[in-house]
Structure formats: structure tokens, C-alpha cells
């Protein structure tokens, strides 16, 4: 049996599945899950990269011992994170967390050298401080010796692929979300590197999603039992991987991927770059088969997770199901938060206080129960989605056809219903592991079992069901959105 292994790393945990394609459907054989716990020391925040790699090896070993030789492996991760290699191929320093404080205030300094609009025109991307570009600029600004010593830079899925194969390359879609590529997504934006004094010697060859990176090194092949499996440069950017596998997804459809963040958008054939796209904060990145994904991203369950962890420290250990039940019982929420507010996106264990301060600052009603906080966040997510959807339609000059809610947030039926209510249109929700499935389907494409995107999405429709949510609300969400826009809270 020719089975493949998909590895997806998210900000809070990792997931691995092994599966095979029977000519019609995806058949999942087994899974492996693990936590992703950042490490804080000497006032810096890092990803535990070797801990994550150790878990990947454990997952490969589980599958190898159970099923033997694997045909291929693919890795996708969140964007932004990277590692430097020295001339001997050794990791130079720990991998920084994208919310590490070293980038606080760095965007302002970067835009003093090259204006934000020029960055967008050059790259099709609009940075948050967590993105790769401002992180690299921070190393230049601080004159960090690691940048001087670095021979190559690998973004996270390519770094982990290097650990498995010893091969060095940069997959196009993960580079596209870094703000380091030209808007065309064809090559690195060397104009940007020159203006910000970032050395181009660290850059590697760019390869397409769906190409082979190499094979697993001998020691790992023997240790895990997967033998000399190919490592595929799958769609390395997790959001783009999720888009690959949406059942029957087509032109002028809207995807809403919900997890730690929301990534929402649509596929186009060329970058969308003009003043209107810029003013609404939209970004362009790459997808499978050189598609361009026009998207907007913002915080979602990051804020819920911060509250959940804070409450746990106070003795209230809620499950997600508990939180949803609390929110369902709240009937009259009239308060909303901006999911892009800088304070709400900063690390720390005082999210409830940050929300309280935000509501005072924006002259909104206070929240008086845990359920009210969660309901406020859910409704704020739904309202932000409507705001972005309306502006995206206006900017492109279309009306979206079908709307798909995918990834972990698709399990949240309350949120799915709120999205349908706020958009006032039916929503299809499902594929809680859309990123993993898109990763896997890209491998099946690379291995010759599927011939193109239409073939991939048809196979997905044969393998996975979506649930429909029909609008059913007495609230005037259009009026609520107008008020939120006037108060600048979306």
C-alpha cells in the first residue's frame, strides 16, 4: 500500500496523518498529535524547534512501525518563522517566536526607509510585525551577529524538511506569505533586500509546491521504519494548503479558514494590487499551480486561547465545548472588539484586562461574565468577516458565490451560525483538518495520482462532507456593522 504522511504545525500544536488514495477517495489510516509550547528565556520568546522535530520523528516512527515504507512526506506550518544556517549547515540560533518583543516598534522604523505602500506595490503583501520581513529587518537594525554569520535562511517547513533530508530549498507558497517575494510570486524581491540592507546571500532556490525536495536520510529512514520516503515540497503555508483541498472550490468562491487566526479570501489568476486593495489591508500570496490567493488575516482563537489559559490559572479549567455553551446562553451582546488591535495581539496573561480596557477606550458596555467575553469574541469575528467580505467584493468587482468555513473553527457550530447570520447567506462548514488534507492531496498530485486542482477538489468532495448553515437572525447586522465602522472597531 502506497501511503503518505502529512505534517501540519500550528501555533498551539502539531498534527500528523497517514493516508492513501484509492483512485477515488482519501483514506486516513492513523493520526498523531502533539502540543507546541513556546519557550521563554532571557526575555525572548522562541519556538521549541527541536522539541517539534522530536515529535515529528515520534509520529513517523508510529506510522513506520505500523505500516512500513511510506511513499512521501509533506510539511506545512504557520508563516513568518525561519532559521539561519551557518556555512556548515548548522542552526545558528533558536527559532524566534513571531510574537517576540524584538519586533515591537520595528514597522515604523522600516517604513521610514521604505514606505508601507511601496512594500505592498513591490510584494503584494502588507506586514504585521510578526511577518518574516520585519523580523529580518530587526536583525539588521540591532546589528545581530547571527545575520552576518548566516549562510542560508530557511522558512519553517523548509527548515524541518532540511532536518529530514539535508536538502536546502524554499517552497514558493511559504515564501509568498513572508513579504519577501515579488508581487508576481516568481522570485525574491531583491529591491526590498537592498533598501533594507538585508543580505541576499541567505536566499535559496525557490521551488514549486508539488515538487520533490529529496529523500529521508538513511539514519532517520532506519530509525522510523518509513525507509527512503520522498519529502515533497507540499504547499508549505498552512492557509494556502487548506485552500487546496476545499471540496469543489472554484472561481469567485470565498474561503474562511478559522484557527488561531482567521485567513479568508479567494483565488485569482494574478496579483490584486491597487490603492483600494491596499487601503483595505488585503494581501497576495501564492497557492498551488501558481494561483494567487487574495486574503485578509486577523486574530481569532488566539484571543480565546489567551483568556482560556488565564482563566485556567484562576481555577476555571474550561474546555472549548464549555466555552461555547457559555456563549450560547448569552443573548444580548452589544460589545465588540477590534481583532487587529495591537494590545489585544500582544503576549501576556491579562487578556481579560486588555478587553476591559479596550471597551472603556471605545465607550462600549462592559462584560460581566465569562460567557459574555466569549460571545463578544465570536460575534466580533463574524462581524470582521462580513466587513472583509464586503470590501473584498467591492475591490474585485464581484459577488462571491459559495462560502466555505474550514479548519478547526468549522467545528464551532455557534460561530458557523453567526457567520451565516452576519453574512445573510448560507455557509458550508467542515473539513476541520483542511490544512492536513490539502497537504496530503498535494502529495497525491505530486505522486501522479491526481492531475490538477479540479481533480484534487473533486477527490476531496468524494471524501469529505460539508454541513450547511442557513441565516436565521433577528439582528440587523448591517446596522451593527455601520456603527462598528464609525467607531473604528472592525
CSV table of C-alpha atoms in Angstrom, one decimal:
chain,number,residue,atom,x,y,z
A,1,UNK,CA,0.0,0.0,0.0
A,2,UNK,CA,1.4,3.4,-1.0
A,3,UNK,CA,0.6,5.7,1.9
A,4,UNK,CA,1.8,9.3,2.5
A,5,UNK,CA,2.3,11.3,5.6
A,6,UNK,CA,1.1,14.9,6.1
A,7,UNK,CA,2.6,17.1,8.9
A,8,UNK,CA,0.8,20.3,9.9
A,9,UNK,CA,2.3,22.6,12.6
A,10,UNK,CA,0.1,25.2,14.2
A,11,UNK,CA,0.8,27.8,16.8
A,12,UNK,CA,-0.7,25.6,19.6
A,13,UNK,CA,0.0,22.1,18.4
A,14,UNK,CA,1.1,19.7,15.6
A,15,UNK,CA,-1.0,17.1,13.7
A,16,UNK,CA,0.1,14.3,11.5
A,17,UNK,CA,-1.9,11.8,9.5
A,18,UNK,CA,-1.0,9.0,7.2
A,19,UNK,CA,-3.4,8.2,4.3
A,20,UNK,CA,-3.6,6.6,0.9
A,21,UNK,CA,-5.6,7.4,-2.3
A,22,UNK,CA,-7.7,4.5,-3.7
A,23,UNK,CA,-8.3,6.2,-7.0
A,24,UNK,CA,-11.5,7.9,-5.8
A,25,UNK,CA,-11.2,8.8,-2.1
A,26,UNK,CA,-8.7,9.8,0.6
A,27,UNK,CA,-8.5,7.1,3.2
A,28,UNK,CA,-6.9,8.2,6.5
A,29,UNK,CA,-5.2,5.3,8.3
A,30,UNK,CA,-3.9,6.9,11.5
A,31,UNK,CA,-3.0,10.2,13.2
A,32,UNK,CA,-0.5,11.6,15.7
A,33,UNK,CA,-0.9,14.8,17.7
A,34,UNK,CA,1.3,16.9,20.0
A,35,UNK,CA,1.5,20.2,21.7
A,36,UNK,CA,3.5,23.2,20.6
A,37,UNK,CA,4.7,25.0,23.7
A,38,UNK,CA,6.9,28.1,23.1
A,39,UNK,CA,10.0,28.6,25.3
A,40,UNK,CA,10.7,31.9,27.1
A,41,UNK,CA,14.1,32.6,28.4
A,42,UNK,CA,16.4,35.7,28.8
A,43,UNK,CA,13.4,37.9,27.9
A,44,UNK,CA,13.0,36.3,24.5
A,45,UNK,CA,10.3,34.0,23.2
A,46,UNK,CA,11.2,31.1,20.9
A,47,UNK,CA,9.6,28.1,19.3
A,48,UNK,CA,10.9,24.8,20.6
A,49,UNK,CA,12.1,23.7,17.2
A,50,UNK,CA,14.0,20.6,18.3
A,51,UNK,CA,11.1,19.5,20.5
A,52,UNK,CA,8.8,19.8,17.5
A,53,UNK,CA,11.2,17.9,15.3
A,54,UNK,CA,11.4,15.2,18.0
A,55,UNK,CA,7.6,14.9,17.9
A,56,UNK,CA,7.7,14.6,14.1
A,57,UNK,CA,10.2,11.7,14.4
A,58,UNK,CA,7.9,10.1,17.0
A,59,UNK,CA,4.9,10.4,14.6
A,60,UNK,CA,6.9,9.0,11.7
A,61,UNK,CA,8.1,6.1,13.9
A,62,UNK,CA,4.5,5.3,14.9
A,63,UNK,CA,3.4,5.1,11.3
A,64,UNK,CA,6.6,3.4,10.1
A,65,UNK,CA,6.3,0.6,12.6
A,66,UNK,CA,2.6,0.1,11.9
A,67,UNK,CA,2.5,0.5,8.1
A,68,UNK,CA,6.1,0.2,6.9
A,69,UNK,CA,7.5,2.0,3.9
A,70,UNK,CA,6.0,5.4,3.2
A,71,UNK,CA,5.8,6.9,-0.3
A,72,UNK,CA,6.1,10.5,0.7
A,73,UNK,CA,6.0,13.2,3.4
A,74,UNK,CA,4.9,16.8,3.3
A,75,UNK,CA,5.2,19.5,5.9
A,76,UNK,CA,3.2,22.7,6.3
A,77,UNK,CA,3.4,25.3,9.1
A,78,UNK,CA,2.3,28.8,10.0
A,79,UNK,CA,4.1,31.6,8.1
A,80,UNK,CA,6.8,34.0,9.3
A,81,UNK,CA,9.2,31.8,11.3
A,82,UNK,CA,12.6,30.9,10.0
A,83,UNK,CA,16.0,29.6,11.0
A,84,UNK,CA,19.6,30.7,10.0
A,85,UNK,CA,22.1,28.0,8.9
A,86,UNK,CA,25.8,28.6,9.1
A,87,UNK,CA,28.3,27.6,6.4
A,88,UNK,CA,28.4,24.0,7.7
A,89,UNK,CA,24.6,23.8,7.7
A,90,UNK,CA,24.2,24.1,11.5
A,91,UNK,CA,21.3,26.0,13.1
A,92,UNK,CA,22.9,29.3,14.3
A,93,UNK,CA,20.4,30.3,16.9
A,94,UNK,CA,17.0,29.3,18.4
A,95,UNK,CA,14.0,30.0,16.2
A,96,UNK,CA,12.3,33.1,17.4
A,97,UNK,CA,8.6,33.2,18.0
A,98,UNK,CA,6.9,35.6,15.7
A,99,UNK,CA,5.4,37.5,18.7
A,100,UNK,CA,8.8,38.0,20.4
A,101,UNK,CA,9.2,41.6,21.6
A,102,UNK,CA,12.3,42.3,19.5
A,103,UNK,CA,9.9,43.5,16.7
A,104,UNK,CA,7.9,45.9,18.8
A,105,UNK,CA,8.1,49.3,17.0
A,106,UNK,CA,10.1,47.9,14.1
A,107,UNK,CA,7.5,48.5,11.5
A,108,UNK,CA,7.6,52.3,12.0
A,109,UNK,CA,11.4,52.3,11.5
A,110,UNK,CA,11.2,50.0,8.5
A,111,UNK,CA,8.6,52.2,6.8
A,112,UNK,CA,10.8,55.3,7.4
A,113,UNK,CA,13.2,53.6,5.0
A,114,UNK,CA,10.7,52.1,2.6
A,115,UNK,CA,7.1,53.3,2.8
A,116,UNK,CA,4.4,50.8,3.6
A,117,UNK,CA,2.6,51.4,0.2
A,118,UNK,CA,5.9,50.7,-1.6
A,119,UNK,CA,6.3,47.4,0.2
A,120,UNK,CA,2.8,46.5,-0.9
A,121,UNK,CA,3.4,47.5,-4.5
A,122,UNK,CA,6.6,45.5,-4.6
A,123,UNK,CA,5.5,42.4,-2.8
A,124,UNK,CA,1.6,42.4,-2.8
A,125,UNK,CA,1.9,41.9,0.9
A,126,UNK,CA,1.1,44.1,4.0
A,127,UNK,CA,3.2,43.3,7.0
A,128,UNK,CA,2.3,42.8,10.6
A,129,UNK,CA,5.3,43.0,13.0
A,130,UNK,CA,5.2,39.2,13.2
A,131,UNK,CA,6.0,38.7,9.5
A,132,UNK,CA,9.4,37.5,8.3
A,133,UNK,CA,10.4,40.8,6.7
A,134,UNK,CA,10.2,42.9,9.8
A,135,UNK,CA,11.8,40.1,11.8
A,136,UNK,CA,14.8,40.2,9.4
A,137,UNK,CA,14.9,44.0,9.5
A,138,UNK,CA,15.0,43.8,13.3
A,139,UNK,CA,18.2,41.7,13.0
A,140,UNK,CA,19.7,44.4,10.7
A,141,UNK,CA,18.6,47.3,12.9
A,142,UNK,CA,20.1,45.6,16.0
A,143,UNK,CA,23.2,44.6,14.2
A,144,UNK,CA,22.8,41.0,15.2
A,145,UNK,CA,25.9,38.8,14.6
A,146,UNK,CA,23.7,35.9,13.5
A,147,UNK,CA,22.8,37.6,10.3
A,148,UNK,CA,26.5,38.2,9.5
A,149,UNK,CA,27.3,34.6,10.2
A,150,UNK,CA,24.3,33.2,8.4
A,151,UNK,CA,24.9,31.3,5.1
A,152,UNK,CA,21.3,30.4,4.4
A,153,UNK,CA,17.8,31.2,5.7
A,154,UNK,CA,15.1,28.6,5.7
A,155,UNK,CA,11.5,29.2,6.4
A,156,UNK,CA,10.0,26.8,8.9
A,157,UNK,CA,8.6,24.0,6.7
A,158,UNK,CA,11.8,24.0,4.6
A,159,UNK,CA,13.9,24.0,7.8
A,160,UNK,CA,12.1,20.9,9.0
A,161,UNK,CA,12.4,19.4,5.6
A,162,UNK,CA,16.1,20.1,5.7
A,163,UNK,CA,16.3,18.2,9.0
A,164,UNK,CA,14.8,15.2,7.3
A,165,UNK,CA,16.7,15.3,4.0
A,166,UNK,CA,19.7,17.5,4.2
A,167,UNK,CA,18.4,19.3,1.1
A,168,UNK,CA,18.1,23.1,1.0
A,169,UNK,CA,15.4,25.0,-0.9
A,170,UNK,CA,12.5,27.4,-0.4
A,171,UNK,CA,8.9,26.4,-1.3
A,172,UNK,CA,7.1,29.2,-3.1
A,173,UNK,CA,3.8,29.5,-1.1
A,174,UNK,CA,5.6,29.8,2.3
A,175,UNK,CA,7.9,32.4,0.9
A,176,UNK,CA,4.8,34.2,-0.5
A,177,UNK,CA,3.4,34.9,2.9
A,178,UNK,CA,6.7,36.2,4.3
A,179,UNK,CA,6.6,39.6,2.4
A,180,UNK,CA,10.0,38.6,0.8
A,181,UNK,CA,8.8,37.8,-2.7
A,182,UNK,CA,7.9,40.0,-5.7
A,183,UNK,CA,4.2,40.5,-6.1
A,184,UNK,CA,4.2,38.1,-9.1
A,185,UNK,CA,5.4,35.4,-6.6
A,186,UNK,CA,8.1,34.5,-9.1
A,187,UNK,CA,11.2,35.4,-7.2
A,188,UNK,CA,12.6,37.2,-4.2
A,189,UNK,CA,12.2,41.0,-4.1
A,190,UNK,CA,15.8,42.0,-4.2
A,191,UNK,CA,14.9,45.7,-4.4
A,192,UNK,CA,13.5,45.3,-0.9
A,193,UNK,CA,16.5,43.4,0.4
A,194,UNK,CA,18.8,46.1,-1.0
A,195,UNK,CA,16.8,49.0,0.5
A,196,UNK,CA,16.7,47.4,4.0
A,197,UNK,CA,20.3,46.2,3.8
A,198,UNK,CA,19.3,42.5,4.2
A,199,UNK,CA,22.0,40.3,2.7
A,200,UNK,CA,20.8,38.3,-0.3
A,201,UNK,CA,23.4,35.6,0.3
A,202,UNK,CA,20.9,33.9,2.7
A,203,UNK,CA,18.4,33.2,-0.1
A,204,UNK,CA,18.0,29.8,-1.6
A,205,UNK,CA,16.5,28.4,-4.8
A,206,UNK,CA,12.6,28.7,-4.9
A,207,UNK,CA,10.7,25.5,-5.8
A,208,UNK,CA,7.1,25.0,-6.7
A,209,UNK,CA,4.6,23.3,-4.4
A,210,UNK,CA,4.2,19.7,-5.5
A,211,UNK,CA,7.9,19.2,-6.4
A,212,UNK,CA,10.2,16.7,-4.7
A,213,UNK,CA,12.7,18.1,-2.1
A,214,UNK,CA,14.7,14.9,-1.6
A,215,UNK,CA,14.5,11.6,0.3
A,216,UNK,CA,14.7,10.9,4.1
A,217,UNK,CA,18.4,10.5,5.2
A,218,UNK,CA,19.5,6.9,6.0
A,219,UNK,CA,19.6,7.2,9.8
A,220,UNK,CA,16.0,8.6,10.0
A,221,UNK,CA,14.8,6.1,7.4
A,222,UNK,CA,16.0,3.2,9.5
A,223,UNK,CA,15.1,4.6,12.9
A,224,UNK,CA,11.5,5.4,11.9
A,225,UNK,CA,10.7,2.4,9.7
A,226,UNK,CA,9.4,4.7,6.9
A,227,UNK,CA,12.6,3.9,4.8
A,228,UNK,CA,13.6,6.2,2.0
A,229,UNK,CA,10.4,8.1,1.6
A,230,UNK,CA,10.3,11.2,-0.6
A,231,UNK,CA,9.9,14.5,1.0
A,232,UNK,CA,7.6,16.6,-1.1
A,233,UNK,CA,7.7,20.4,-1.1
A,234,UNK,CA,4.0,20.5,-0.4
A,235,UNK,CA,2.0,23.8,0.0
A,236,UNK,CA,4.1,24.9,2.9
A,237,UNK,CA,1.9,27.8,4.1
A,238,UNK,CA,-0.9,26.3,6.2
A,239,UNK,CA,-3.6,28.6,5.0
A,240,UNK,CA,-2.7,28.0,1.3
A,241,UNK,CA,-2.6,24.3,2.0
A,242,UNK,CA,-6.2,24.4,3.4
A,243,UNK,CA,-7.4,26.2,0.2
A,244,UNK,CA,-6.1,23.4,-1.9
A,245,UNK,CA,-8.4,20.8,-0.5
A,246,UNK,CA,-11.7,22.6,-0.3
A,247,UNK,CA,-14.3,20.4,-1.9
A,248,UNK,CA,-15.3,21.8,-5.4
A,249,UNK,CA,-13.9,25.2,-4.5
A,250,UNK,CA,-14.0,27.4,-7.6
A,251,UNK,CA,-13.5,30.9,-9.0
A,252,UNK,CA,-15.3,33.6,-7.0
A,253,UNK,CA,-15.9,31.4,-4.0
A,254,UNK,CA,-14.9,32.6,-0.6
A,255,UNK,CA,-12.9,30.6,2.0
A,256,UNK,CA,-12.8,31.4,5.7
A,257,UNK,CA,-10.1,29.3,7.5
A,258,UNK,CA,-10.5,29.7,11.3
A,259,UNK,CA,-7.9,28.7,13.9
A,260,UNK,CA,-5.5,30.7,15.9
A,261,UNK,CA,-6.1,33.3,13.2
A,262,UNK,CA,-8.7,33.8,10.5
A,263,UNK,CA,-7.4,33.7,7.0
A,264,UNK,CA,-10.1,34.5,4.5
A,265,UNK,CA,-10.1,35.2,0.8
A,266,UNK,CA,-10.3,33.8,-2.7
A,267,UNK,CA,-8.2,32.5,-5.6
A,268,UNK,CA,-7.2,34.7,-8.5
A,269,UNK,CA,-5.0,34.3,-11.6
A,270,UNK,CA,-2.8,37.3,-11.0
A,271,UNK,CA,-2.0,39.6,-8.0
A,272,UNK,CA,-4.5,42.2,-6.9
A,273,UNK,CA,-2.5,45.4,-6.4
A,274,UNK,CA,-4.1,48.9,-6.4
A,275,UNK,CA,-4.9,51.6,-3.8
A,276,UNK,CA,-8.2,50.0,-2.9
A,277,UNK,CA,-6.8,46.6,-2.1
A,278,UNK,CA,-4.0,48.4,-0.1
A,279,UNK,CA,-6.4,50.6,1.8
A,280,UNK,CA,-8.5,47.6,2.9
A,281,UNK,CA,-5.4,45.7,4.1
A,282,UNK,CA,-5.6,42.9,1.6
A,283,UNK,CA,-2.6,40.7,0.8
A,284,UNK,CA,-1.5,38.4,-2.0
A,285,UNK,CA,0.3,35.1,-1.6
A,286,UNK,CA,0.9,32.0,-3.7
A,287,UNK,CA,-1.1,28.8,-4.0
A,288,UNK,CA,-0.8,25.5,-5.8
A,289,UNK,CA,-0.3,25.7,-9.6
A,290,UNK,CA,0.9,29.3,-9.3
A,291,UNK,CA,-2.5,30.5,-8.3
A,292,UNK,CA,-2.7,33.8,-6.4
A,293,UNK,CA,-4.6,33.9,-3.1
A,294,UNK,CA,-6.0,37.3,-2.2
A,295,UNK,CA,-6.6,37.2,1.5
A,296,UNK,CA,-7.0,39.0,4.8
A,297,UNK,CA,-5.9,37.6,8.1
A,298,UNK,CA,-6.5,38.6,11.7
A,299,UNK,CA,-6.6,37.2,15.2
A,300,UNK,CA,-9.4,34.7,16.2
A,301,UNK,CA,-8.9,31.9,18.7
A,302,UNK,CA,-5.6,33.5,19.8
A,303,UNK,CA,-7.7,35.7,21.9
A,304,UNK,CA,-9.9,32.9,23.1
A,305,UNK,CA,-6.8,30.8,24.0
A,306,UNK,CA,-5.3,33.7,26.0
A,307,UNK,CA,-8.5,34.0,28.0
A,308,UNK,CA,-8.8,30.2,28.4
A,309,UNK,CA,-5.3,30.0,29.8
A,310,UNK,CA,-5.8,33.0,32.0
A,311,UNK,CA,-8.9,31.5,33.5
A,312,UNK,CA,-7.3,28.1,34.0
A,313,UNK,CA,-4.7,29.8,36.2
A,314,UNK,CA,-7.6,31.1,38.3
A,315,UNK,CA,-9.0,27.6,38.7
A,316,UNK,CA,-11.6,27.7,35.9
A,317,UNK,CA,-10.4,24.9,33.5
A,318,UNK,CA,-12.9,25.3,30.6
A,319,UNK,CA,-13.0,23.0,27.6
A,320,UNK,CA,-13.9,24.6,24.3
A,321,UNK,CA,-17.3,22.9,24.5
A,322,UNK,CA,-17.8,24.6,27.9
A,323,UNK,CA,-16.9,28.0,26.4
A,324,UNK,CA,-19.3,27.5,23.5
A,325,UNK,CA,-22.2,26.6,25.9
A,326,UNK,CA,-21.5,29.7,28.0
A,327,UNK,CA,-21.6,31.8,24.8
A,328,UNK,CA,-24.8,30.2,23.6
A,329,UNK,CA,-26.6,31.3,26.8
A,330,UNK,CA,-25.7,35.0,26.2
A,331,UNK,CA,-28.5,36.5,24.2
A,332,UNK,CA,-27.9,40.3,24.1
A,333,UNK,CA,-24.2,41.1,23.4
A,334,UNK,CA,-23.8,44.7,22.2
A,335,UNK,CA,-20.0,45.0,22.6
A,336,UNK,CA,-17.3,44.3,20.0
A,337,UNK,CA,-13.5,44.3,19.9
A,338,UNK,CA,-11.1,45.0,17.1
A,339,UNK,CA,-9.3,41.8,16.3
A,340,UNK,CA,-6.4,43.7,14.9
A,341,UNK,CA,-5.9,45.9,18.0
A,342,UNK,CA,-2.2,45.9,18.9
A,343,UNK,CA,-2.7,45.5,22.6
A,344,UNK,CA,-5.1,42.5,22.1
A,345,UNK,CA,-2.4,40.9,20.0
A,346,UNK,CA,0.4,41.2,22.5
A,347,UNK,CA,1.6,38.3,24.7
A,348,UNK,CA,0.8,38.2,28.4
A,349,UNK,CA,-1.6,36.7,30.8
A,350,UNK,CA,-4.0,39.6,31.2
A,351,UNK,CA,-6.3,39.3,28.1
A,352,UNK,CA,-9.5,39.9,30.2
A,353,UNK,CA,-8.0,43.2,31.4
A,354,UNK,CA,-7.0,44.2,27.9
A,355,UNK,CA,-10.5,43.6,26.6
A,356,UNK,CA,-11.9,45.6,29.5
A,357,UNK,CA,-9.6,48.5,28.7
A,358,UNK,CA,-10.5,48.3,25.0
A,359,UNK,CA,-14.2,48.5,25.8
A,360,UNK,CA,-13.6,51.5,28.1
A,361,UNK,CA,-11.5,53.2,25.4
A,362,UNK,CA,-14.2,52.7,22.7
A,363,UNK,CA,-17.0,53.6,25.1
A,364,UNK,CA,-18.8,50.3,24.9
A,365,UNK,CA,-20.7,48.3,27.5
A,366,UNK,CA,-18.6,46.3,30.0
A,367,UNK,CA,-18.7,42.4,30.1
A,368,UNK,CA,-19.9,40.8,33.2
A,369,UNK,CA,-19.5,37.0,32.8
A,370,UNK,CA,-17.1,34.6,31.1
A,371,UNK,CA,-19.8,33.7,28.6
A,372,UNK,CA,-20.2,37.4,27.7
A,373,UNK,CA,-16.4,37.6,26.9
A,374,UNK,CA,-16.6,34.6,24.6
A,375,UNK,CA,-19.8,35.7,22.9
A,376,UNK,CA,-18.2,39.1,22.3
A,377,UNK,CA,-15.2,37.5,20.7
A,378,UNK,CA,-17.3,35.2,18.5
A,379,UNK,CA,-19.5,38.0,17.3
A,380,UNK,CA,-16.5,40.2,16.7
A,381,UNK,CA,-15.0,37.5,14.5
A,382,UNK,CA,-18.3,37.2,12.5
A,383,UNK,CA,-18.6,41.0,12.1
A,384,UNK,CA,-15.0,41.3,10.9
A,385,UNK,CA,-15.6,38.5,8.4
A,386,UNK,CA,-18.5,40.5,7.0
A,387,UNK,CA,-16.5,43.7,6.8
A,388,UNK,CA,-13.7,42.0,4.9
A,389,UNK,CA,-16.0,40.1,2.6
A,390,UNK,CA,-17.9,43.2,1.7
A,391,UNK,CA,-14.7,45.1,1.0
A,392,UNK,CA,-13.2,42.3,-1.0
A,393,UNK,CA,-16.3,42.0,-3.2
A,394,UNK,CA,-16.2,45.8,-3.8
A,395,UNK,CA,-12.4,45.8,-4.6
A,396,UNK,CA,-12.6,42.9,-7.0
A,397,UNK,CA,-15.9,43.9,-8.5
A,398,UNK,CA,-17.7,40.6,-7.9
A,399,UNK,CA,-20.3,38.9,-5.6
A,400,UNK,CA,-18.9,35.8,-4.0
A,401,UNK,CA,-20.7,32.5,-4.9
A,402,UNK,CA,-20.3,29.8,-2.2
A,403,UNK,CA,-18.8,30.5,1.2
A,404,UNK,CA,-16.7,27.8,3.0
A,405,UNK,CA,-15.7,27.7,6.6
A,406,UNK,CA,-12.8,25.3,7.1
A,407,UNK,CA,-10.2,24.1,9.7
A,408,UNK,CA,-10.7,23.9,13.4
A,409,UNK,CA,-13.2,26.7,13.7
A,410,UNK,CA,-15.6,24.7,11.5
A,411,UNK,CA,-16.4,22.5,14.5
A,412,UNK,CA,-17.8,25.5,16.3
A,413,UNK,CA,-21.5,25.4,15.2
A,414,UNK,CA,-22.3,28.6,17.1
A,415,UNK,CA,-19.7,30.5,15.2
A,416,UNK,CA,-20.7,29.0,11.9
A,417,UNK,CA,-24.3,30.1,12.5
A,418,UNK,CA,-23.2,33.6,13.5
A,419,UNK,CA,-21.2,33.8,10.2
A,420,UNK,CA,-24.2,32.8,8.2
A,421,UNK,CA,-26.4,35.2,10.1
A,422,UNK,CA,-24.0,38.2,9.7
A,423,UNK,CA,-23.3,37.5,6.0
A,424,UNK,CA,-27.0,36.8,5.5
A,425,UNK,CA,-26.2,33.9,3.2
A,426,UNK,CA,-25.7,30.1,3.5
A,427,UNK,CA,-22.4,28.8,4.7
A,428,UNK,CA,-20.8,25.4,4.1
A,429,UNK,CA,-18.7,24.4,7.1
A,430,UNK,CA,-16.5,21.3,7.6
A,431,UNK,CA,-13.1,19.8,7.0
A,432,UNK,CA,-11.7,20.6,10.5
A,433,UNK,CA,-8.3,19.2,9.2
A,434,UNK,CA,-8.4,21.1,5.9
A,435,UNK,CA,-4.8,22.0,6.1
A,436,UNK,CA,-3.7,18.4,6.6
A,437,UNK,CA,-5.9,17.2,3.8
A,438,UNK,CA,-4.7,19.9,1.4
A,439,UNK,CA,-1.1,18.9,2.3
A,440,UNK,CA,-2.0,15.3,1.6
A,441,UNK,CA,-3.8,16.0,-1.7
A,442,UNK,CA,-0.8,18.0,-2.9
A,443,UNK,CA,1.4,14.9,-2.3
A,444,UNK,CA,-1.1,12.7,-4.2
A,445,UNK,CA,-0.8,15.2,-7.0
A,446,UNK,CA,3.0,15.2,-6.8
A,447,UNK,CA,3.0,11.4,-6.8
A,448,UNK,CA,0.9,11.3,-10.0
A,449,UNK,CA,-2.5,10.2,-8.6
A,450,UNK,CA,-4.3,13.5,-9.3
A,451,UNK,CA,-3.7,15.7,-12.4
A,452,UNK,CA,-4.7,19.2,-11.5
A,453,UNK,CA,-6.6,21.4,-9.0
A,454,UNK,CA,-10.0,20.5,-10.3
A,455,UNK,CA,-9.1,16.8,-9.9
A,456,UNK,CA,-7.9,17.4,-6.4
A,457,UNK,CA,-11.0,19.2,-5.3
A,458,UNK,CA,-13.3,16.7,-6.9
A,459,UNK,CA,-11.5,13.9,-4.9
A,460,UNK,CA,-12.0,16.0,-1.8
A,461,UNK,CA,-15.7,16.3,-2.4
A,462,UNK,CA,-15.9,12.5,-2.7
A,463,UNK,CA,-14.0,12.1,0.6
A,464,UNK,CA,-15.4,14.8,2.9
A,465,UNK,CA,-18.8,16.2,3.8
A,466,UNK,CA,-19.7,19.8,4.5
A,467,UNK,CA,-22.6,21.0,6.7
A,468,UNK,CA,-24.9,23.8,5.7
A,469,UNK,CA,-25.8,26.7,7.9
A,470,UNK,CA,-28.8,28.9,6.9
A,471,UNK,CA,-29.1,32.5,8.1
A,472,UNK,CA,-31.5,32.8,11.0
A,473,UNK,CA,-31.2,36.0,12.9
A,474,UNK,CA,-33.4,38.9,14.1
A,475,UNK,CA,-30.4,41.2,14.5
A,476,UNK,CA,-29.8,44.0,11.9
A,477,UNK,CA,-26.1,43.1,11.3
A,478,UNK,CA,-25.8,45.7,8.6
A,479,UNK,CA,-26.7,48.5,11.0
A,480,UNK,CA,-24.4,47.0,13.7
A,481,UNK,CA,-21.5,46.9,11.1
A,482,UNK,CA,-22.1,50.6,10.2
A,483,UNK,CA,-21.9,51.5,13.9
A,484,UNK,CA,-18.7,49.4,14.3
A,485,UNK,CA,-17.2,51.1,11.2
A,486,UNK,CA,-18.0,54.6,12.6
A,487,UNK,CA,-16.4,53.6,15.9
A,488,UNK,CA,-13.4,52.1,14.1
A,489,UNK,CA,-13.8,48.7,15.9
A,490,UNK,CA,-13.6,46.4,12.8
